[in-house]
Amino acid sequence: MAGHSKWANIRHRKGAQDQKRGKIFTKIIKEITISARLAGGDPNANPRLRKAISNAKSNNMPSDKIERAIKKGTGELDGVIYEEITYEGFGPGGVAIMMDVITDNKNRSVADIRHLLAKYKGNLGESGSVSWIFDKKGQIIVSSESNDEEIVFDSALEAGAEDFQTHDDIFIISTKPELLMKVRDALESQGYNIISAEIDMVPNSFQKLDGQEADRALDLLNTLEDNEDVNKLYSNFDFN
């Protein structure tokens, strides 16, 4: 898999979408709430919650909002009950798409997603229809600024990383999902600037599109990501 394509896929999810602060906060609050509901409100014992809180702080979310979201998840405060669902589908030209959704209304969410896929010449698939195209991995993005590639590489491997790639001003480190936080914490303790650390679905093959199909696929991905219920979005669209 080309390193550029992998980074482009990650960058698409993390890039210029969701510029409105309210939309960013809505998605983060959902993630904090469901993380606390699934595994408790202690971030030291709940890696997913710890990551969500870190994301909230990096987006300047007030601490009282973070605390309320945690308490709603643990049931200490009344709040909306969110459900986590993964949808699979196809975009233009057969591009594989996976969507991790957090919603308080499953019927609304699936209707919205089905409509958007159809609008851009795609369709909603059955469970398992595209998941085989993706591998579940931990993905750590480290700034390469002032860091020697060989030293970071050795540190990552020693901590348990499986793969290491360089792209522009970042290092992309892959781990087994269960080792993500261990490797992340080890690198952070050595002073490296961790840009992100997440469990991702990484494509094991890519779909190349040209012309209008490529434009349509990119428009679809941007539109899906703009949906407030879509928490994470993955595709095997080749951005090269």
mmCIF file with all atom_site columns, C-alpha atoms in Angstrom, residues 1-11 163-174 203-206 238-240:
data_model
loop_
_atom_site.group_PDB
_atom_site.id
_atom_site.type_symbol
_atom_site.label_atom_id
_atom_site.label_alt_id
_atom_site.label_comp_id
_atom_site.label_asym_id
_atom_site.label_entity_id
_atom_site.label_seq_id
_atom_site.pdbx_PDB_ins_code
_atom_site.Cartn_x
_atom_site.Cartn_y
_atom_site.Cartn_z
_atom_site.occupancy
_atom_site.B_iso_or_equiv
_atom_site.pdbx_formal_charge
_atom_site.auth_seq_id
_atom_site.auth_comp_id
_atom_site.auth_asym_id
_atom_site.auth_atom_id
_atom_site.pdbx_PDB_model_num
ATOM 1  C CA . MET A 1 1   ? 0.000  0.000  0.000  1.00 0.00 ? 1   MET A CA 1
ATOM 2  C CA . ALA A 1 2   ? 1.386  3.376  -0.972 1.00 0.00 ? 2   ALA A CA 1
ATOM 3  C CA . GLY A 1 3   ? 2.203  5.543  2.011  1.00 0.00 ? 3   GLY A CA 1
ATOM 4  C CA . HIS A 1 4   ? 0.750  8.606  0.312  1.00 0.00 ? 4   HIS A CA 1
ATOM 5  C CA . SER A 1 5   ? -2.557 6.873  -0.280 1.00 0.00 ? 5   SER A CA 1
ATOM 6  C CA . LYS A 1 6   ? -2.753 5.721  3.325  1.00 0.00 ? 6   LYS A CA 1
ATOM 7  C CA . TRP A 1 7   ? -2.020 9.204  4.644  1.00 0.00 ? 7   TRP A CA 1
ATOM 8  C CA . ALA A 1 8   ? -4.470 10.777 2.197  1.00 0.00 ? 8   ALA A CA 1
ATOM 9  C CA . ASN A 1 9   ? -7.175 8.474  3.536  1.00 0.00 ? 9   ASN A CA 1
ATOM 10 C CA . ILE A 1 10  ? -6.393 9.477  7.116  1.00 0.00 ? 10  ILE A CA 1
ATOM 11 C CA . ARG A 1 11  ? -6.002 13.124 6.199  1.00 0.00 ? 11  ARG A CA 1
ATOM 12 C CA . ASP A 1 163 ? 4.803  -0.733 10.611 1.00 0.00 ? 163 ASP A CA 1
ATOM 13 C CA . PHE A 1 164 ? 6.371  2.676  10.103 1.00 0.00 ? 164 PHE A CA 1
ATOM 14 C CA . GLN A 1 165 ? 6.028  5.103  7.196  1.00 0.00 ? 165 GLN A CA 1
ATOM 15 C CA . THR A 1 166 ? 7.175  8.634  6.469  1.00 0.00 ? 166 THR A CA 1
ATOM 16 C CA . HIS A 1 167 ? 5.112  11.212 4.622  1.00 0.00 ? 167 HIS A CA 1
ATOM 17 C CA . ASP A 1 168 ? 6.003  14.893 4.339  1.00 0.00 ? 168 ASP A CA 1
ATOM 18 C CA . ASP A 1 169 ? 6.201  16.225 7.908  1.00 0.00 ? 169 ASP A CA 1
ATOM 19 C CA . ILE A 1 170 ? 4.685  13.254 9.740  1.00 0.00 ? 170 ILE A CA 1
ATOM 20 C CA . PHE A 1 171 ? 5.469  9.657  10.670 1.00 0.00 ? 171 PHE A CA 1
ATOM 21 C CA . ILE A 1 172 ? 2.681  7.070  10.376 1.00 0.00 ? 172 ILE A CA 1
ATOM 22 C CA . ILE A 1 173 ? 3.037  4.246  12.897 1.00 0.00 ? 173 ILE A CA 1
ATOM 23 C CA . SER A 1 174 ? 0.807  1.165  12.750 1.00 0.00 ? 174 SER A CA 1
ATOM 24 C CA . PRO A 1 203 ? -7.724 -0.330 3.298  1.00 0.00 ? 203 PRO A CA 1
ATOM 25 C CA . ASN A 1 204 ? -5.728 -3.319 2.067  1.00 0.00 ? 204 ASN A CA 1
ATOM 26 C CA . SER A 1 205 ? -6.450 -2.309 -1.549 1.00 0.00 ? 205 SER A CA 1
ATOM 27 C CA . PHE A 1 206 ? -7.413 0.944  -3.216 1.00 0.00 ? 206 PHE A CA 1
ATOM 28 C CA . ASP A 1 238 ? -7.212 6.302  -4.081 1.00 0.00 ? 238 ASP A CA 1
ATOM 29 C CA . PHE A 1 239 ? -6.573 10.021 -3.589 1.00 0.00 ? 239 PHE A CA 1
ATOM 30 C CA . ASN A 1 240 ? -3.474 9.979  -5.817 1.00 0.00 ? 240 ASN A CA 1
#
